[in-house]
XYZ file of N, CA and C in Angstrom:
480
model
N 97.395 98.311 138.000
C 97.994 99.611 137.959
C 99.569 99.677 138.309
N 100.186 99.038 139.140
C 101.692 98.680 139.281
C 101.986 98.399 137.860
N 101.618 97.520 137.486
C 102.396 96.785 136.161
C 102.560 97.821 135.057
N 101.366 98.759 134.916
C 101.596 99.775 134.036
C 102.609 100.946 134.468
N 102.190 101.210 135.591
C 103.396 102.312 136.071
C 104.816 101.764 136.107
N 105.091 100.472 136.248
C 106.462 99.795 136.108
C 106.962 100.031 134.641
N 105.847 99.373 133.846
C 106.231 99.622 132.174
C 106.643 100.922 131.455
N 105.670 102.240 131.855
C 106.113 103.546 131.646
C 107.402 104.013 132.307
N 107.821 103.522 133.367
C 109.231 103.656 134.333
C 110.388 103.205 133.545
N 110.173 101.946 133.052
C 111.148 100.968 132.372
C 111.390 101.697 130.821
N 110.701 102.365 130.315
C 110.182 102.428 128.987
C 111.457 103.492 128.407
N 111.973 103.142 127.292
C 113.043 104.420 126.845
C 112.466 104.953 125.680
N 111.563 104.191 124.808
C 110.847 104.906 123.558
C 109.637 104.564 123.248
N 108.788 105.106 122.979
C 107.576 104.725 122.585
C 107.311 104.892 121.123
N 106.961 104.244 120.447
C 106.468 103.896 118.986
C 104.834 103.859 118.944
N 104.250 105.211 118.156
C 102.897 105.174 117.878
C 102.670 104.977 116.405
N 102.172 103.843 115.965
C 101.767 103.601 114.591
C 100.759 104.101 114.092
N 100.102 104.358 112.616
C 99.205 104.874 112.262
C 98.546 106.171 112.842
N 99.787 106.993 112.964
C 99.454 108.466 113.715
C 98.481 109.648 113.288
N 97.888 109.073 111.932
C 97.090 109.983 111.655
C 95.247 109.720 112.064
N 95.181 108.639 113.174
C 93.936 108.384 113.769
C 94.406 108.673 115.243
N 95.322 109.481 115.600
C 95.740 109.476 116.702
C 95.621 111.091 117.216
N 94.450 111.207 118.243
C 93.595 112.739 118.182
C 95.175 113.871 118.966
N 94.317 115.136 119.103
C 94.612 115.862 119.891
C 95.165 115.631 121.261
N 93.458 115.394 121.417
C 93.687 114.800 123.137
C 94.171 113.573 123.539
N 94.477 112.627 122.561
C 95.127 111.363 122.924
C 96.547 111.725 123.220
N 97.215 112.617 122.398
C 98.578 112.895 122.158
C 98.768 113.357 123.639
N 98.061 114.475 123.995
C 98.185 115.274 125.219
C 98.284 114.314 126.398
N 97.004 113.239 126.351
C 97.051 112.610 127.376
C 97.968 111.557 127.563
N 98.604 111.320 126.395
C 99.923 110.394 126.816
C 101.160 111.085 127.166
N 101.021 112.214 126.611
C 101.861 113.063 127.337
C 101.923 113.100 128.783
N 101.058 113.234 129.437
C 100.685 113.312 130.644
C 101.004 112.011 131.582
N 100.664 110.917 130.834
C 100.902 109.602 131.646
C 102.295 109.396 131.579
N 102.979 109.657 130.444
C 104.142 109.109 130.016
C 105.067 110.068 131.152
N 104.959 111.172 131.265
C 105.354 112.173 132.490
C 105.882 111.668 133.696
N 104.524 110.441 134.094
C 105.043 109.984 135.256
C 106.545 109.259 135.487
N 106.958 109.409 134.367
C 108.441 108.779 134.445
C 109.437 109.791 135.037
N 109.047 110.869 134.302
C 110.147 112.239 135.220
C 108.993 113.707 134.951
N 108.847 114.053 135.606
C 107.902 115.246 135.426
C 108.797 116.861 134.761
N 109.909 116.430 134.995
C 110.618 117.528 134.540
C 110.874 117.338 133.245
N 110.520 116.600 132.343
C 110.743 116.161 130.774
C 109.283 115.813 130.044
N 109.402 116.607 129.221
C 107.976 116.238 128.086
C 107.969 114.604 127.908
N 107.110 113.980 128.112
C 106.780 112.710 127.741
C 107.698 111.643 128.894
N 107.951 112.390 129.949
C 108.684 111.799 130.681
C 110.311 111.462 130.434
N 110.844 112.343 129.315
C 112.211 111.987 128.914
C 112.173 110.933 127.921
N 111.141 110.316 127.468
C 111.127 109.123 126.515
C 111.447 109.623 125.049
N 111.842 108.704 124.142
C 112.114 109.023 122.794
C 110.714 108.545 122.254
N 110.192 109.571 121.596
C 108.888 109.080 120.727
C 108.777 109.236 119.499
N 108.767 108.086 118.641
C 108.613 107.814 117.338
C 107.235 107.667 116.785
N 106.837 108.943 116.104
C 105.640 108.325 115.239
C 105.352 108.139 113.600
N 104.787 107.189 113.630
C 105.086 106.312 111.953
C 103.429 106.530 111.557
N 103.260 107.120 110.287
C 102.390 106.986 109.346
C 102.118 107.951 108.624
N 100.809 108.165 107.987
C 100.525 109.272 107.114
C 99.403 109.854 107.309
N 99.685 111.399 107.486
C 98.621 112.483 107.782
C 97.734 112.219 106.434
N 97.770 111.720 105.646
C 96.588 112.016 104.709
C 95.707 110.177 104.364
N 95.928 109.874 105.510
C 95.305 108.408 105.526
C 93.931 108.873 106.912
N 93.368 108.023 107.336
C 92.047 108.494 108.193
C 92.770 108.927 109.294
N 91.956 110.090 109.400
C 91.827 111.202 110.538
C 91.532 110.513 111.710
N 91.510 111.050 112.781
C 91.014 110.885 114.176
C 89.536 111.089 114.627
N 89.015 110.270 115.099
C 87.838 109.720 115.172
C 87.317 111.079 116.310
N 86.599 111.779 115.979
C 86.098 112.412 117.287
C 84.982 111.759 118.389
N 85.110 112.181 120.058
C 84.384 111.093 120.647
C 83.849 112.066 121.527
N 82.851 112.464 121.421
C 81.975 113.776 122.360
C 81.829 113.155 123.635
N 81.642 111.654 124.029
C 81.936 111.203 125.476
C 83.025 111.625 126.355
N 84.001 111.827 125.408
C 85.325 112.422 126.323
C 85.589 113.564 125.727
N 84.964 114.152 125.399
C 85.186 115.620 124.755
C 86.440 115.725 123.761
N 86.340 114.825 122.855
C 87.605 114.816 122.383
C 86.958 115.316 120.469
N 87.497 116.280 120.124
C 86.897 117.119 118.794
C 87.457 116.077 117.649
N 88.217 115.672 117.644
C 88.873 114.551 116.788
C 90.061 115.336 115.905
N 90.660 116.458 116.754
C 91.723 117.295 116.111
C 92.949 116.342 115.774
N 93.699 116.724 114.780
C 95.126 115.729 114.761
C 95.810 116.210 115.906
N 97.007 114.989 115.898
C 97.563 115.376 116.890
C 98.788 116.273 116.893
N 99.047 116.899 115.399
C 100.221 117.680 115.076
C 99.471 118.953 115.171
N 98.235 119.703 115.670
C 97.587 120.618 116.099
C 97.763 121.224 117.404
N 98.227 120.301 118.506
C 98.771 120.330 119.819
C 99.837 121.354 119.788
N 99.713 121.967 120.885
C 101.343 123.423 121.008
C 102.339 122.309 121.294
N 102.157 120.912 121.944
C 103.340 119.947 122.232
C 104.044 119.688 121.497
N 103.317 119.005 120.027
C 103.906 118.566 118.954
C 105.216 119.314 118.207
N 105.114 120.621 118.409
C 106.213 121.229 117.649
C 107.325 121.238 118.886
N 107.032 121.171 120.218
C 108.217 121.038 121.068
C 108.759 119.679 121.278
N 108.207 118.665 121.160
C 108.429 117.237 121.235
C 109.358 116.815 120.204
N 108.727 117.535 118.646
C 108.886 116.795 117.567
C 109.841 118.098 116.942
N 110.737 118.218 117.138
C 112.137 119.012 116.735
C 112.872 118.390 115.128
N 112.860 117.236 115.510
C 113.537 116.498 114.118
C 112.524 115.581 113.117
N 112.358 115.912 112.093
C 111.158 115.093 111.561
C 111.875 114.836 110.341
N 111.099 113.347 109.640
C 111.705 112.600 108.701
C 110.472 112.356 107.911
N 110.783 113.146 106.348
C 109.346 113.009 105.543
C 109.545 112.140 104.558
N 109.317 110.955 104.203
C 109.412 110.135 103.392
C 108.748 110.378 101.887
N 109.171 110.519 100.860
C 108.382 111.108 99.901
C 108.445 110.339 98.996
N 109.493 109.112 98.546
C 109.196 108.218 97.519
C 108.260 107.046 97.746
N 107.391 106.885 96.681
C 106.615 105.717 96.774
C 107.111 104.697 96.443
N 106.961 103.275 97.312
C 107.790 101.953 97.206
C 106.624 101.110 97.055
N 105.618 101.267 97.552
C 104.508 100.017 96.917
C 103.566 100.426 95.744
N 103.845 101.277 94.847
C 103.443 101.534 93.582
C 104.253 101.873 92.627
N 104.162 101.062 91.759
C 105.018 101.163 90.682
C 104.277 101.884 89.394
N 103.026 102.045 89.190
C 102.391 102.474 88.134
C 102.806 104.339 87.751
N 103.305 104.721 87.460
C 103.223 106.211 87.306
C 102.366 106.957 87.332
N 101.463 106.527 86.568
C 100.136 107.411 85.998
C 99.550 107.422 87.740
N 99.183 106.421 88.407
C 98.699 106.175 89.556
C 99.438 107.049 90.655
N 100.412 106.749 90.755
C 101.433 107.817 91.693
C 101.255 109.122 91.504
N 100.967 109.933 90.151
C 101.182 111.169 89.561
C 99.910 111.301 90.128
N 98.685 110.566 90.078
C 97.320 111.033 90.058
C 97.487 111.218 91.552
N 97.880 110.379 92.789
C 97.657 110.441 93.626
C 98.356 111.868 94.415
N 99.247 111.777 94.072
C 100.182 113.203 94.045
C 99.251 114.550 94.065
N 98.846 114.775 93.005
C 97.810 115.772 92.686
C 96.790 115.867 93.274
N 95.978 114.690 93.647
C 94.350 114.842 94.315
C 94.961 114.994 95.936
N 96.191 114.562 96.235
C 96.488 114.978 97.599
C 96.899 116.244 98.043
N 97.155 116.770 96.933
C 97.462 118.555 97.093
C 99.069 118.518 96.989
N 99.956 117.461 96.646
C 101.510 117.582 96.744
C 101.724 118.410 95.688
N 100.635 118.487 94.650
C 100.961 119.348 93.516
C 99.986 120.121 93.314
N 100.278 121.506 92.413
C 99.690 122.728 92.481
C 98.107 122.600 91.846
N 97.927 121.522 91.225
C 97.099 121.476 90.134
C 97.019 120.267 89.522
N 95.331 119.701 89.072
C 95.495 118.508 88.883
C 95.321 118.567 87.208
N 96.576 117.748 86.844
C 96.398 117.619 85.552
C 95.559 116.882 84.551
N 95.494 117.088 83.005
C 94.558 116.066 82.132
C 94.723 114.839 82.564
N 96.126 114.009 82.288
C 96.382 112.561 82.744
C 95.349 112.066 83.681
N 95.270 113.283 84.871
C 95.001 112.367 85.801
C 93.383 112.476 85.888
N 92.959 113.603 85.222
C 91.507 113.856 84.898
C 90.810 112.113 83.978
N 91.986 112.341 83.207
C 91.626 111.188 82.158
C 91.785 109.628 83.045
N 92.251 109.566 83.573
C 92.463 108.171 84.499
C 91.497 107.664 85.496
N 90.775 109.260 86.055
C 90.051 109.274 86.916
C 88.491 108.967 86.019
N 88.640 109.509 85.056
C 87.479 108.962 84.143
C 87.354 107.786 83.559
N 88.269 106.864 83.196
C 88.628 105.828 83.041
C 88.006 104.750 83.954
N 88.089 105.251 85.248
C 87.998 104.002 86.433
C 86.617 104.688 86.684
N 85.855 105.811 86.391
C 84.483 105.959 86.782
C 83.591 105.061 85.862
N 82.587 104.542 86.755
C 81.450 103.989 86.036
C 80.412 103.929 87.091
N 79.376 103.611 86.201
C 77.482 104.180 87.116
C 77.887 102.820 87.682
N 77.232 103.209 89.044
C 76.590 101.724 90.186
C 75.751 100.882 89.329
N 75.757 99.755 89.846
C 75.159 98.735 89.337
C 73.642 98.700 90.060
N 72.644 98.788 89.222
C 71.358 98.534 90.154
C 71.167 96.761 90.623
N 71.634 96.586 91.762
C 71.311 95.278 91.635
C 70.093 94.937 92.977
N 69.266 96.154 93.091
C 68.039 96.138 94.018
C 68.483 95.937 95.923
N 69.938 96.348 95.560
C 70.435 96.612 97.113
C 70.563 98.086 97.028
N 70.712 98.359 98.530
C 71.345 99.860 98.831
C 72.860 99.691 98.879
N 73.133 100.761 97.723
C 75.050 100.636 97.870
C 75.271 101.250 98.982
N 77.097 100.807 99.125
C 77.684 101.740 100.228
C 77.789 102.906 100.182
N 77.661 104.000 101.079
C 78.107 105.182 100.657
C 79.500 105.955 101.030
N 80.080 106.561 100.831
C 81.600 106.652 101.496
C 81.293 108.696 101.581
N 81.890 108.924 102.899
C 81.586 110.273 102.775
C 83.104 110.996 103.321
N 83.765 111.938 103.055
C 84.923 112.726 103.367
C 84.705 113.267 104.945
N 83.324 113.742 105.212
C 83.511 114.075 106.674
C 81.879 113.326 107.695
N 82.203 113.501 108.434
C 81.062 113.119 109.565
C 79.875 113.575 109.308
N 80.217 114.816 109.040
C 78.781 116.152 108.977
C 78.048 115.245 107.703
N 78.934 115.159 106.437
C 78.308 114.747 105.120
C 77.413 113.302 105.297
N 78.000 112.720 105.955
C 77.562 111.412 106.551
C 76.058 111.520 107.370
N 76.437 112.195 108.163
C 75.151 112.701 109.203
C 74.149 113.407 108.254
N 74.275 114.225 107.499
C 73.408 115.118 106.435
C 72.665 114.487 105.422
N 73.623 113.455 104.756
C 72.875 112.139 103.985
C 71.612 111.511 105.001
N 72.365 111.009 106.061
C 71.454 109.715 106.833
C 70.187 110.838 107.198
N 70.721 111.735 107.480
C 68.987 112.616 107.936
C 68.155 112.931 106.960
N 68.684 113.320 105.690
C 68.153 113.292 104.730
C 66.790 112.241 104.299
N 67.906 110.805 104.094
C 67.010 109.700 103.768
C 65.941 109.089 104.981
N 66.512 109.366 106.244
C 65.433 109.132 107.095
C 64.154 110.144 106.747
N 64.283 111.333 106.576
C 63.261 112.354 106.272
C 62.458 111.814 105.017
N 63.213 111.552 103.608
C 62.755 110.996 102.842
C 61.725 109.848 103.308
N 62.175 108.533 103.736
C 61.851 107.421 104.051
C 60.348 107.897 105.192
N 60.557 108.782 105.939
C 59.383 108.916 107.065
C 58.200 109.910 105.932
N 58.799 110.708 104.884
C 57.425 111.383 104.394
C 57.022 110.725 103.295
N 57.606 109.870 102.670
C 57.301 109.623 101.434
C 57.419 108.111 101.101
N 57.173 106.993 102.293
C 57.223 105.681 101.808
C 56.182 105.493 102.876
């Protein structure tokens, strides 16, 4: 414990990567821990740098620790700590205009989804292959996954 305390006391900067997975509760707990350095300042006066994309994986809720999985930016502390923000808007990893535009439209960066994006999605869509194995299912929310699993269990119990 003394080693951790010494590291906190000597740190000037804290960098958090993959911030989309960082929950409100984790963010507030981290602030409490960093405040060991200087209780009169948020995060003990450390410079906090968050890196990541909030359109990626969300925080995972954890019932055992009473963490509802809220995003860290939903904390009241967030606006107090991050007065200066930098938003990177240029896509540098992808060069295909059609895909860049489709991602922007689907993510909500644009007001509506255009015909070109719908056409691209239709081209990429294909029926699943029936190889006799159960296919992987992806869901946007835990609730949707839970509902699917419950329905599947009920079906198996009642009809198989």
